[in-house]
Tab-separated table of C-alpha atoms in Angstrom:
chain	number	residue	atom	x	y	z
G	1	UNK	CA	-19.729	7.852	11.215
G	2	UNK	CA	-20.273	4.427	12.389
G	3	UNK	CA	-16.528	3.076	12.824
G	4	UNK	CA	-17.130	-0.355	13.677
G	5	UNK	CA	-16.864	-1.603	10.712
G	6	UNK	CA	-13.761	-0.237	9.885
G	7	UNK	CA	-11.807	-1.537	6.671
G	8	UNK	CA	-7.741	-2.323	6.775
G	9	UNK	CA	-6.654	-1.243	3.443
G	10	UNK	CA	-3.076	-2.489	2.076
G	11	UNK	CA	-2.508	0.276	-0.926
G	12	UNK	CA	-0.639	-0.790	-3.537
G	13	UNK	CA	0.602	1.155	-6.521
G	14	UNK	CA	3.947	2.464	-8.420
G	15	UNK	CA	2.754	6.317	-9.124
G	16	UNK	CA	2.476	10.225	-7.794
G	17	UNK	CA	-0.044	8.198	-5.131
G	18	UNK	CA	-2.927	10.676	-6.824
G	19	UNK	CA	-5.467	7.940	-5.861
G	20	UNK	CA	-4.078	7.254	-2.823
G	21	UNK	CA	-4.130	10.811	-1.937
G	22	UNK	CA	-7.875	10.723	-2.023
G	23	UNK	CA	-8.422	7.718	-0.224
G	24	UNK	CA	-6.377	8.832	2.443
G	25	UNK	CA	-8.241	12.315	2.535
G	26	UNK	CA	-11.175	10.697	2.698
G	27	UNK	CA	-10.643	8.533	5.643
G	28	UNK	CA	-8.854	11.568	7.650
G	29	UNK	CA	-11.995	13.419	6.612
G	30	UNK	CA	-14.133	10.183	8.367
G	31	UNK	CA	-15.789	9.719	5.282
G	32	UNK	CA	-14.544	6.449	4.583
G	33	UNK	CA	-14.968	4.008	7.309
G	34	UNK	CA	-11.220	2.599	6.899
G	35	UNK	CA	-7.480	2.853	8.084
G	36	UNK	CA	-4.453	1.881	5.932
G	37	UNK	CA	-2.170	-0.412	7.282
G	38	UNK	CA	0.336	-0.751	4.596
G	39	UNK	CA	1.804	1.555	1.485
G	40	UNK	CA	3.309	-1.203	-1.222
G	41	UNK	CA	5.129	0.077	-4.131
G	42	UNK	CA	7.952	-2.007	-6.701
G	43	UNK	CA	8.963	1.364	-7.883
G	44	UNK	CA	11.184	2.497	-5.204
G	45	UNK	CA	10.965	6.274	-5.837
G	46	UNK	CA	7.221	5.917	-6.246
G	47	UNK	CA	5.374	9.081	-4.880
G	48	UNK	CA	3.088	7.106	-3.339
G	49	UNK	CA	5.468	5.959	-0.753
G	50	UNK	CA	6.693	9.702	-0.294
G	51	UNK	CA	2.846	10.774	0.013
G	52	UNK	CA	2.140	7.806	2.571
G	53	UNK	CA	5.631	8.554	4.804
G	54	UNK	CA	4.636	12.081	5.067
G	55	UNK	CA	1.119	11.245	6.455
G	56	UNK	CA	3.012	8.626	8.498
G	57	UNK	CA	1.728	5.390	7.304
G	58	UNK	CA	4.121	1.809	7.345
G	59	UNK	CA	5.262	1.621	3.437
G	60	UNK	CA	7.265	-0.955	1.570
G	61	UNK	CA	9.238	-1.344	-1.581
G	62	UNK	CA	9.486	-4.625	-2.723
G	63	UNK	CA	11.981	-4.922	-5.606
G	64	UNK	CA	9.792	-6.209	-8.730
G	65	UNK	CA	12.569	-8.482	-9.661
G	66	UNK	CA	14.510	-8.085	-13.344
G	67	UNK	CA	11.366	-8.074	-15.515
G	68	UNK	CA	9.397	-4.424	-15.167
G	69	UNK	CA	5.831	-5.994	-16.601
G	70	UNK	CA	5.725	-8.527	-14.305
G	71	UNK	CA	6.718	-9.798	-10.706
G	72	UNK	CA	8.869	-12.261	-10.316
G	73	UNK	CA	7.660	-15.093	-7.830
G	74	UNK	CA	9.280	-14.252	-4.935
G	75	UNK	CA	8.628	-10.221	-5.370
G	76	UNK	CA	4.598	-11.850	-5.471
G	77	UNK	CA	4.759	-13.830	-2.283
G	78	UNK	CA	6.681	-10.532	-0.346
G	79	UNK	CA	3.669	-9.250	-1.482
G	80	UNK	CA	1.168	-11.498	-0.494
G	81	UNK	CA	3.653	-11.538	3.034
G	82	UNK	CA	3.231	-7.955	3.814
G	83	UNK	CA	-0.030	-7.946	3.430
G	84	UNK	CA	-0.941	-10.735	5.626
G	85	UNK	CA	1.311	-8.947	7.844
G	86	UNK	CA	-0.923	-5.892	8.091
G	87	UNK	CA	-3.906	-7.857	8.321
């Protein structure tokens, strides 16, 4: 596979990681043409940041603030941080 045009993927997500899981199976496998630079989750228990540790991949939690259906402002520019971080 052709890995010059490889993608840097910041995963976010607050689940078991089940998604993730394939994504990262598939790049391992070198059928996606990709590496993940950062694991996000506002759940800070997620799975998804177990899943990512044990493959040893940078994660993050980034407390969601005191409202659990949406972000407060300054959990959405950590966000927006880390990910300009990771490229």
């Amino acid at each position: 596979m052709n890995t010059q045009h490889t993608f840097r993927l910041g995963i976010l997500g607050s689940g078991k990681g089940s998604n993730f899981g394939a994504l990262a199976d598939a790049i391992a496998a070198g059928t996606l043409p990709a590496e993940v630079a950062v694991v996000l989750s506002d759940v800070e228990d997620a799975g998804i940041l177990a899943r990512a540790r044990e493959r040893g991949l940078p994660t993050r939690f980034i407390a969601p603030g005191k409202f659990r259906t949406k972000l407060e402002e300054a959990a959405e520019s950590e966000f927006v941080r880390v990910l300009e971080e990771a490229r």
